[in-house]
Amino acid sequence: MKSIFALNLLLLVFAYSTISAQELTASSSNHSYIPSSDVSVLAKKNQRIVRITGARFAYPLVQKWIDDFNKQYPDIQVIIESRASSDPTQYEVLIEAYEHTEEIKKDREYAYVARYAVLPVANSNSGLARTYADKGLDKDLIVQLFFHDIYADKEKQKEIKEPFTVYTRLQKAGVPVTFSNYFSYEQKDVKGKAIAGSDEHILKALLRDSTGLSYLPLSLIYNHETKKPVEGITVLPVDLNGNGKVSDEEKFYDELPVVTKRFEETSSKDLNNVPLAYLHFSIDKNSANSDAITFVKWVINNGQKDLNDFGYIRPDAQKLAKDKFELFASKRIN
Amino acid sequence: MKSFYDNNFIKIVRHLSANSYPVRLGARHKSAVQQKVIIFFVISLTLLSSASFAQSAVTGVVKDSDGASLVGATISIKGTSVYSVVDANGEFNIAAAQKLPFTLVINLVGYKTQEIEVYELPEEPLEISLIDDSLLDEVVVTSRRREEVAQNVPIPISVVAGATIEESGAFNVNRVKELVPTVQLYSSNPRNTTLNVRGLGSTFGLTNDGIDPGVGFYVDGVYYARPAATALDFIDIERIEVLRGPQGTLFGKNTTAGAFNITTRKASFTPSGNFEVSYGNFGYIQAKSSITGPLGKKFAARVSFSGTQRDGVLKNVATGKSVNDINNLGFRAQLLYAPSDQIEITLSGDLSRQRPDGYAQVVAGVVQTQRAPYRQFNQIIADLGYSLPSQNPFDRVIDHDTPWRSGNDLGGLALNLEAQIGPGTLTSTTSWRYWNWDPSNDRDFTGLQALALSQATSRHTNWTQEIRYSGDFSSNLSGVIGVFAIGQKLVTDPVHIEESGSAQWRFSQNSTSDLWKTPGLLDGYGIRTNSTLESFGGAVFANIDWAITDRLHVQPGIRYNYDTKDVDYDRQTYGGLQTDDPALLALKRVVYTDQAFKADASEKNLSGQVTVTYTVAKQINTFATFSTSYKPVGVNLGGLPTAGGEILLDLAKIKPEYVTHFEIGLKTTPTSGSTLNLTIFNTDVDDYQTQVQTAELGVNRGYLANAEKVRVMGAELDANVKIDSHFSFYTALAFTKGEYVSFTNAPVPLEEVGGESAFKDISGSELPGISKWAGSLGGEFVTPVKFLTKEGKFFIALDTYYRSSFSSSPSPSAFLNIDGYALLNGRLGIRVANGTSLSVWGRNLLDKDYFEQLLPAGGSAGHYAAVLGDQRTFGVTLRHSF
């Protein structure tokens, strides 16, 4: 009897550890963000909880903000939560990477805290990387490589001899939406293998396939420590000035700081074929608690210095709209 | 099969996924403890029963691009035997693999297979979209000598896919014309075939070998010079593109009215094969096979065979046999040599041997001419004690005493080289072809020995050489530039024979003189013709696409032609009553005379075109084209008419045709599954080459002449729509109005023969062979099925065709007109991509009796014959491919 109980106990421990491992694999992130059910426990211990969820590729940046914020506001616990519900009211703050419809937007207050750029990337061992790291991609070639288009003028298409496999997100998400919309397509038009997972999984898939081709935000392309592209992937330079050719001046993707500086300093009319979009915080206009507002306000005022370091582009001052959020915050907090 | 534990385990683990984190944080409450006890036992039992461990499920929906659920789609985990099927609600639920990531493969026949790599188990159901194969299969054409999507090409094009041809029992060009209402094909036999587009191209009625067709007929880039090619059985057809309007700056041989651009399946390094057998009514049997595969690393080959037999569809009471049967054999072989990625060389050869008892025509009516009563057909046959076997042509009974024979042999060799050089492709096509024609006709269409023999046996050979370069010359300049040469020789083999029989005197009798009754006067009296036609044509052509902006393109084209023709014609009479009596000899000369002439003609010509295209939006392409075109000089190869006993030598040569053409078009793709195209055109032809009939028996096939000017104008609407994954429809509607703007010296129609003049002004009257309205409408329903263990598609399709009435006489006649008619064709079956397919097809399902063509009999006695449309035919086709 004892041995059976011991065996069961052993199995139980094993089962839990396996399930936990699976969950960690599932979240597949470098950070241990907290599942929703944990927060309710925390909430019982400490009422000053702000729950954030949303675009997962932004979590490292947001975590940095949280860490800095906590130094100033130790009583407010901001928690990044694995998104388990599509109901935004479950979270105090959403961080997302594409624009919602006006219907959704009317009840939320937005803070456009950063911009992110999306670039085409290929497995470094691929023929594509060997050829196009040098030749670069113009708009037509990007469209030809990435999108199903029955209206495309096949006559104009180039012959691509290198085998390639495009990887894209299955579920609707900010990065694929931004990438597709920039080239006047929808996410569903991206061809290739779909990934059920997050943007980080695109990176993983790319690394596993020597014919892999995809699109990623700078924050995932570059190693946060070395500031160089993640080993094994190559950025395919694009026709930045839109003149139909990729010159040597348009190949500057070896160091993250060079890239963010160039993108920030180049006027928008000369910044072609680089999908850029805003990362925004949003809170419910009516029900957001004051701690959430405080956090967002803090990010607006203090978060800009970290952007380049994490692979983001500073937002346009007008779009950041500090004053607007301040006004909203003053009404809500007071 | 999933076990009870599996199912419960999945539910519990999913529950855990959402609720188990308090364990890590150390928080507990009572219900959690109770839950834990349950989990403890369930997990223990599950593990002990060795069920899948740590397993969960992936759920989702599978839809098409329109959002419709794809019930029956299969979801499997790659590398395992685990699969699930989308249920009636459009949902699936599949046990996840033990280890992430894993790959889901989603399959459904008719859709592109989708792979999804699962890196994390989704919290919410997956939404998976499959792309319909038909949306991927854009219609790609090579009309501009490079592969392009048809909707982007500023040429009105109709495309008939090889699969449609195979499934509908359409085994030659004549049987696909109902799908393309802008095409008119009239064939009283392979030589006398008129292939027209928009009513223009070749002469209506009997043809004359002395002119060139205006509709180019190309098979894999090789020009087929004689219209007899339209009788070839299809083998390995990939698709047929019908280009409407002049295309001279794109194709080597001038194509003043349009072009048939036929593409066959190529030799492949991937082994595959096709075996097909069909059975139908009237003893129809057809067998086809085609095999392709590698012969080493750089060589591949394809070998194809086709054999077709069908019993006759007309009963000949004179012989008791059925005629107009089919007896065809075809063979085709290709050898592909690919020494590098940039070069492909293909040597191909084909042989076709057709031996039908065929192409008999039925007397369809008798016209009262303006000749004296004793020269009317009914009086003539009454005097001879003869009556027609039936007054109703659709009894399909004939009484023909001269045997029908139509030996039709075609074949050739072609060497095609394609080399990627610089930014484009250099293509060289060299060909040699032959056509041997061995006919025997009963051209009086009766059981009387009026015309005892009519045998215009011919041997034709031609060589062609085309070299062209097509590609992108710069970022905004692309096009094709080429040179083309053709040499042709057509000889009688050894002679053409027309011979009178015992009843001829009565048909030829043009006076009441009793001398006509002289016994044996015309028995065996005939003509032997020995003729040679040698011709050469050379052309340089270029067509450039200049992209002024992304949306605006200008496409100029130019062509320079040089053509020369030499004819040596020698016709000698023989037989009949040997006499020195001048009066009797004069009567013999009424029937046939010696005739000999030599003529040569040459012409140079510069023609061109300009097309402007503007893309209004991605889905809307517009174009306007102005072009001039030219059809070379012609020579009369069927004898010349006489006037006052003198040969009209002026008619030995006829002038080239000059075509001025304008059209505007709109090609739209309203949705991803639909197209809607509209074209409006006007074509003026100066010196229109036409074949005119004469009452002279010695020129009973007619002779060539120029009408001063004709005009064809019209509008064409083509639409295709795929409603969903099951239903698709198409329609093609053509309004065509053709008229002789000026033809002041045309021969009179049959009913006016014997009147005051043999010629009349027919300016303003309608051109023959053109229905004002013609249209096709059809639809297909498909749905996935399993057939002999393979995934396939069940299909059922109906195709309707309508054309309004049209004139069947080069000079407008009150009698030789064909009423409008509608046909209904259908097919159903199961198609399997690599496996066994079955189709049942029916043509003319309503068994409509209709004429395809009406032709006056030689000598203009008043009777005319008809080419009858086939009655209802049906059959079954079994095909296996691998």
Short mmCIF file of C-alpha atoms in Angstrom, two decimals, chain A:
data_model
loop_
_atom_site.label_atom_id
_atom_site.label_comp_id
_atom_site.label_asym_id
_atom_site.label_seq_id
_atom_site.Cartn_x
_atom_site.Cartn_y
_atom_site.Cartn_z
CA MET A 1 0.00 0.00 0.00
CA LYS A 2 2.78 2.38 0.93
CA SER A 3 4.66 1.61 -2.23
CA ILE A 4 1.56 2.29 -4.37
CA PHE A 5 1.08 5.62 -2.57
CA ALA A 6 4.75 6.47 -3.07
CA LEU A 7 4.53 5.54 -6.70
CA ASN A 8 1.48 7.71 -7.13
CA LEU A 9 3.22 10.57 -5.37
CA LEU A 10 6.20 10.18 -7.63
CA LEU A 11 3.95 10.16 -10.67
CA LEU A 12 2.12 13.20 -9.45
CA VAL A 13 5.31 15.17 -9.06
CA PHE A 14 6.39 14.00 -12.47
CA ALA A 15 3.04 14.97 -13.96
CA TYR A 16 3.18 18.46 -12.52
CA SER A 17 6.70 19.02 -13.62
CA THR A 18 5.83 17.88 -17.13
CA ILE A 19 2.77 20.09 -17.31
CA SER A 20 4.77 23.02 -16.07
CA ALA A 21 7.46 22.30 -18.62
CA GLN A 22 4.85 22.16 -21.32
CA GLU A 23 3.43 25.48 -20.29
CA LEU A 24 6.86 27.02 -20.33
CA THR A 25 7.45 25.57 -23.76
CA ALA A 26 4.12 26.92 -24.80
CA SER A 27 4.84 30.42 -23.62
CA SER A 28 8.23 29.96 -25.20
CA SER A 29 9.57 33.22 -24.03
CA ASN A 30 12.79 34.26 -22.42
CA HIS A 31 10.83 35.77 -19.59
CA SER A 32 8.55 34.04 -17.15
CA TYR A 33 5.44 36.07 -17.56
CA ILE A 34 2.65 35.32 -15.23
CA PRO A 35 -0.45 33.38 -16.19
CA SER A 36 -3.75 35.04 -15.48
CA SER A 37 -4.78 32.77 -12.64
CA ASP A 38 -1.69 33.72 -10.64
CA VAL A 39 -2.64 37.32 -10.67
CA SER A 40 -5.86 36.74 -8.80
CA VAL A 41 -3.79 35.28 -6.02
CA LEU A 42 -1.52 38.29 -6.03
CA ALA A 43 -4.53 40.55 -6.11
CA LYS A 44 -5.71 39.09 -2.87
CA LYS A 45 -2.38 39.85 -1.29
CA ASN A 46 -1.92 43.28 -2.79
CA GLN A 47 -4.68 45.28 -4.35
CA ARG A 48 -2.36 47.57 -6.37
CA ILE A 49 -2.00 45.31 -9.38
CA VAL A 50 -1.78 46.39 -12.99
CA ARG A 51 -2.13 43.60 -15.48
CA ILE A 52 -0.67 44.03 -18.94
CA THR A 53 -0.92 41.75 -21.90
CA GLY A 54 -0.59 41.93 -25.67
CA ALA A 55 2.13 41.83 -28.30
CA ARG A 56 4.59 39.34 -26.97
CA PHE A 57 7.60 40.59 -28.89
CA ALA A 58 7.37 43.80 -26.85
CA TYR A 59 7.55 42.05 -23.46
CA PRO A 60 11.30 42.53 -22.92
CA LEU A 61 10.92 46.26 -23.41
CA VAL A 62 7.85 46.42 -21.24
CA GLN A 63 9.57 44.39 -18.55
CA LYS A 64 12.42 46.89 -18.55
CA TRP A 65 9.91 49.68 -18.09
CA ILE A 66 8.22 47.78 -15.29
CA ASP A 67 11.51 47.26 -13.51
CA ASP A 68 12.34 50.95 -13.72
CA PHE A 69 8.83 51.95 -12.81
CA ASN A 70 8.91 49.79 -9.72
CA LYS A 71 11.92 51.68 -8.47
CA GLN A 72 9.77 54.76 -8.36
CA TYR A 73 6.49 53.10 -7.52
CA PRO A 74 7.30 50.03 -5.43
CA ASP A 75 3.71 49.71 -4.24
CA ILE A 76 2.29 49.18 -7.67
CA GLN A 77 2.85 45.77 -9.07
CA VAL A 78 2.74 45.71 -12.86
CA ILE A 79 2.48 42.21 -14.22
CA ILE A 80 2.82 40.99 -17.76
CA GLU A 81 0.28 38.30 -18.16
CA SER A 82 0.12 35.59 -20.82
CA ARG A 83 -2.94 36.49 -22.73
CA ALA A 84 -5.57 33.87 -22.01
CA SER A 85 -8.62 35.81 -23.00
CA SER A 86 -9.52 37.89 -25.98
CA ASP A 87 -11.66 40.05 -23.74
CA PRO A 88 -9.67 43.26 -23.20
CA THR A 89 -11.59 44.09 -20.06
CA GLN A 90 -9.70 41.33 -18.29
CA TYR A 91 -6.55 43.45 -18.35
CA GLU A 92 -5.80 46.95 -17.15
CA VAL A 93 -3.40 47.71 -19.96
CA LEU A 94 -3.10 46.29 -23.42
CA ILE A 95 0.07 46.62 -25.42
CA GLU A 96 -0.58 46.01 -29.04
CA ALA A 97 1.08 46.44 -32.38
CA TYR A 98 -1.69 47.24 -34.82
CA GLU A 99 -4.57 49.65 -35.00
CA HIS A 100 -7.98 48.54 -33.87
CA THR A 101 -11.23 49.50 -35.47
CA GLU A 102 -12.86 52.79 -34.53
CA GLU A 103 -15.57 50.82 -32.77
CA ILE A 104 -13.03 49.38 -30.34
CA LYS A 105 -10.97 52.56 -30.14
CA LYS A 106 -13.80 54.78 -29.00
CA ASP A 107 -13.84 53.26 -25.53
CA ARG A 108 -10.10 53.20 -25.03
CA GLU A 109 -7.41 55.77 -24.43
CA TYR A 110 -4.24 55.21 -26.39
CA ALA A 111 -0.62 56.02 -25.78
CA TYR A 112 1.65 55.52 -28.75
CA VAL A 113 4.83 54.69 -26.89
CA ALA A 114 7.16 53.32 -29.59
CA ARG A 115 7.52 52.44 -33.20
CA TYR A 116 8.76 49.16 -34.51
CA ALA A 117 10.20 48.35 -37.92
CA VAL A 118 9.72 45.05 -39.75
CA LEU A 119 12.39 43.73 -42.10
CA PRO A 120 12.70 40.69 -44.34
CA VAL A 121 15.06 38.09 -42.91
CA ALA A 122 16.34 34.76 -44.13
CA ASN A 123 18.20 31.82 -42.71
CA SER A 124 21.87 32.71 -43.14
CA ASN A 125 22.57 29.40 -44.86
CA SER A 126 19.88 29.91 -47.46
CA GLY A 127 20.53 30.67 -51.09
CA LEU A 128 18.30 33.68 -50.68
CA ALA A 129 20.52 35.10 -47.96
CA ARG A 130 23.62 34.52 -50.06
CA THR A 131 22.12 36.23 -53.10
CA TYR A 132 19.95 38.95 -51.67
CA ALA A 133 22.07 40.05 -48.71
CA ASP A 134 24.09 41.61 -51.48
CA LYS A 135 21.50 42.36 -54.16
CA GLY A 136 18.82 43.47 -51.75
CA LEU A 137 15.10 43.45 -52.35
CA ASP A 138 13.04 46.06 -54.11
CA LYS A 139 9.34 46.37 -53.54
CA ASP A 140 8.35 44.14 -56.46
CA LEU A 141 10.62 41.38 -55.28
CA ILE A 142 9.34 41.59 -51.71
CA VAL A 143 5.80 41.27 -53.01
CA GLN A 144 6.75 38.41 -55.30
CA LEU A 145 8.51 36.54 -52.50
CA PHE A 146 5.93 36.98 -49.80
CA PHE A 147 2.43 37.36 -51.20
CA HIS A 148 -0.14 35.36 -53.11
CA ASP A 149 -1.47 37.69 -55.74
CA ILE A 150 -3.58 36.39 -58.58
CA TYR A 151 -3.53 39.84 -60.13
CA ALA A 152 0.26 40.03 -60.18
CA ASP A 153 1.81 40.71 -63.53
CA LYS A 154 3.79 37.50 -63.96
CA GLU A 155 5.52 39.01 -66.94
CA LYS A 156 7.31 41.44 -64.67
CA GLN A 157 8.28 38.94 -62.05
CA LYS A 158 11.88 37.99 -61.64
CA GLU A 159 13.13 34.47 -61.80
CA ILE A 160 14.11 33.33 -58.32
CA LYS A 161 16.36 30.34 -58.57
CA GLU A 162 17.02 29.87 -54.89
CA PRO A 163 14.59 27.60 -53.08
CA PHE A 164 12.80 29.35 -50.26
CA THR A 165 10.06 28.76 -47.73
CA VAL A 166 8.16 31.69 -46.32
CA TYR A 167 7.11 31.47 -42.68
CA THR A 168 4.24 33.56 -41.43
CA ARG A 169 1.93 33.83 -38.44
CA LEU A 170 -1.35 31.95 -38.56
CA GLN A 171 -3.19 34.00 -36.00
CA LYS A 172 -3.86 37.68 -36.50
CA ALA A 173 -1.07 39.69 -34.95
CA GLY A 174 0.60 43.06 -35.13
CA VAL A 175 3.78 42.22 -37.01
CA PRO A 176 2.20 40.30 -39.91
CA VAL A 177 -0.61 42.83 -40.16
CA THR A 178 1.87 45.69 -40.33
CA PHE A 179 4.05 43.90 -42.85
CA SER A 180 1.13 42.93 -45.10
CA ASN A 181 -0.73 46.21 -44.96
CA TYR A 182 2.39 48.18 -45.78
CA PHE A 183 2.56 46.36 -49.13
CA SER A 184 -1.22 46.72 -49.63
CA TYR A 185 -2.06 43.13 -48.78
CA GLU A 186 -3.73 41.38 -45.90
CA GLN A 187 -2.16 38.91 -43.51
CA LYS A 188 -4.02 36.06 -45.18
CA ASP A 189 -2.27 36.87 -48.46
CA VAL A 190 1.16 35.96 -47.11
CA LYS A 191 2.15 32.66 -48.62
CA GLY A 192 4.15 29.86 -47.09
CA LYS A 193 4.02 27.86 -43.92
CA ALA A 194 1.92 29.23 -41.13
CA ILE A 195 3.13 29.22 -37.56
CA ALA A 196 0.73 28.67 -34.71
CA GLY A 197 2.65 30.59 -32.11
CA SER A 198 4.20 33.96 -31.62
CA ASP A 199 6.71 36.09 -33.48
CA GLU A 200 9.51 34.43 -31.54
CA HIS A 201 8.45 31.15 -33.08
CA ILE A 202 8.91 32.60 -36.53
CA LEU A 203 12.48 33.22 -35.52
CA LYS A 204 12.80 29.63 -34.29
CA ALA A 205 11.31 28.24 -37.48
CA LEU A 206 13.68 30.33 -39.56
CA LEU A 207 16.66 29.01 -37.70
CA ARG A 208 15.52 25.44 -38.29
CA ASP A 209 15.05 25.74 -42.04
CA SER A 210 17.96 26.47 -44.36
CA THR A 211 15.48 27.76 -46.95
CA GLY A 212 13.61 29.90 -44.43
CA LEU A 213 12.42 33.40 -45.23
CA SER A 214 10.24 35.62 -43.10
CA TYR A 215 9.75 39.09 -41.64
CA LEU A 216 10.52 40.16 -38.09
CA PRO A 217 10.64 43.28 -35.95
CA LEU A 218 14.08 44.65 -35.09
CA SER A 219 13.61 43.66 -31.46
CA LEU A 220 13.61 40.00 -32.48
CA ILE A 221 16.13 40.23 -35.29
CA TYR A 222 18.88 41.63 -33.07
CA ASN A 223 20.51 40.03 -30.10
CA HIS A 224 19.90 42.33 -27.17
CA GLU A 225 23.37 41.78 -25.80
CA THR A 226 25.55 41.92 -28.93
CA LYS A 227 23.34 44.31 -30.91
CA LYS A 228 24.03 42.13 -33.95
CA PRO A 229 21.52 39.99 -35.84
CA VAL A 230 20.73 36.75 -34.05
CA GLU A 231 23.24 34.21 -35.17
CA GLY A 232 21.85 32.21 -38.07
CA ILE A 233 19.64 34.84 -39.63
CA THR A 234 20.46 37.50 -42.18
CA VAL A 235 18.65 40.73 -42.83
CA LEU A 236 17.84 41.21 -46.52
CA PRO A 237 18.44 44.88 -47.29
CA VAL A 238 15.57 46.70 -48.92
CA ASP A 239 15.37 49.48 -51.46
CA LEU A 240 15.17 52.23 -48.88
CA ASN A 241 15.07 55.22 -51.19
CA GLY A 242 12.62 53.51 -53.53
CA ASN A 243 14.70 53.99 -56.68
CA GLY A 244 14.39 50.37 -57.74
CA LYS A 245 17.94 49.45 -56.76
CA VAL A 246 19.71 48.58 -53.54
CA SER A 247 22.99 50.45 -53.28
CA ASP A 248 25.77 49.87 -50.77
CA GLU A 249 24.49 52.79 -48.73
CA GLU A 250 21.29 50.89 -48.20
CA LYS A 251 23.07 47.93 -46.59
CA PHE A 252 23.58 48.92 -42.97
CA TYR A 253 22.05 46.12 -40.99
CA ASP A 254 25.09 44.78 -39.09
CA GLU A 255 24.58 46.81 -35.91
CA LEU A 256 21.26 47.61 -34.27
CA PRO A 257 22.19 51.16 -33.20
CA VAL A 258 23.11 52.02 -36.78
CA VAL A 259 19.77 50.72 -37.97
CA THR A 260 17.63 52.56 -35.43
CA LYS A 261 19.62 55.76 -35.94
CA ARG A 262 19.20 55.57 -39.70
CA PHE A 263 15.49 54.91 -39.47
CA GLU A 264 14.98 57.75 -37.05
CA GLU A 265 17.02 60.22 -39.03
CA THR A 266 15.62 59.40 -42.46
CA SER A 267 12.61 61.39 -43.51
CA SER A 268 9.53 59.34 -44.12
CA LYS A 269 9.52 59.99 -47.87
CA ASP A 270 12.99 58.45 -48.11
CA LEU A 271 12.10 55.53 -45.91
CA ASN A 272 10.64 53.03 -48.33
CA ASN A 273 9.94 49.33 -48.05
CA VAL A 274 10.32 49.37 -44.29
CA PRO A 275 6.98 48.75 -42.63
CA LEU A 276 6.88 50.92 -39.53
CA ALA A 277 4.07 50.86 -37.04
CA TYR A 278 3.28 52.04 -33.56
CA LEU A 279 3.32 50.01 -30.42
CA HIS A 280 0.62 51.37 -28.23
CA PHE A 281 -0.66 51.03 -24.72
CA SER A 282 -4.35 51.31 -24.29
CA ILE A 283 -6.59 51.46 -21.28
CA ASP A 284 -10.29 51.48 -20.86
CA LYS A 285 -11.43 55.09 -20.78
CA ASN A 286 -14.03 54.44 -18.17
CA SER A 287 -12.81 51.64 -15.96
CA ALA A 288 -9.02 51.94 -15.96
CA ASN A 289 -7.65 52.20 -12.45
CA SER A 290 -5.38 55.00 -11.43
CA ASP A 291 -2.34 52.73 -11.09
CA ALA A 292 -2.64 51.68 -14.70
CA ILE A 293 -2.89 55.31 -15.74
CA THR A 294 0.11 56.13 -13.59
CA PHE A 295 2.13 53.41 -15.24
CA VAL A 296 1.23 54.45 -18.77
CA LYS A 297 1.94 58.08 -17.92
CA TRP A 298 5.29 57.04 -16.52
CA VAL A 299 6.15 55.16 -19.73
CA ILE A 300 5.21 58.14 -21.86
CA ASN A 301 7.49 60.38 -19.84
CA ASN A 302 10.33 58.01 -19.09
CA GLY A 303 10.27 55.16 -21.54
CA GLN A 304 11.77 56.82 -24.59
CA LYS A 305 15.38 56.40 -23.56
CA ASP A 306 15.17 52.59 -23.75
CA LEU A 307 13.64 52.34 -27.19
CA ASN A 308 16.72 52.19 -29.42
CA ASP A 309 18.43 49.81 -27.07
CA PHE A 310 15.58 47.33 -27.45
CA GLY A 311 15.23 47.79 -31.22
CA TYR A 312 12.47 50.38 -31.35
CA ILE A 313 12.17 53.71 -33.05
CA ARG A 314 11.09 56.76 -31.08
CA PRO A 315 7.54 57.81 -31.83
CA ASP A 316 6.69 61.00 -33.49
CA ALA A 317 6.20 63.63 -30.76
CA GLN A 318 2.76 64.49 -32.00
CA LYS A 319 1.72 60.87 -31.99
CA LEU A 320 3.18 60.30 -28.53
CA ALA A 321 0.83 63.09 -27.41
CA LYS A 322 2.05 63.45 -23.86
CA ASP A 323 -0.26 66.36 -23.24
CA LYS A 324 -3.29 64.51 -24.41
CA PHE A 325 -2.68 61.61 -22.10
CA GLU A 326 -1.79 63.96 -19.26
CA LEU A 327 -5.14 65.62 -19.73
CA PHE A 328 -6.95 62.32 -19.72
CA ALA A 329 -4.96 61.18 -16.70
CA SER A 330 -5.68 64.33 -14.77
CA LYS A 331 -9.38 63.91 -15.34
CA ARG A 332 -9.40 60.27 -14.37
CA ILE A 333 -7.04 60.41 -11.40
CA ASN A 334 -8.41 63.55 -9.91
#
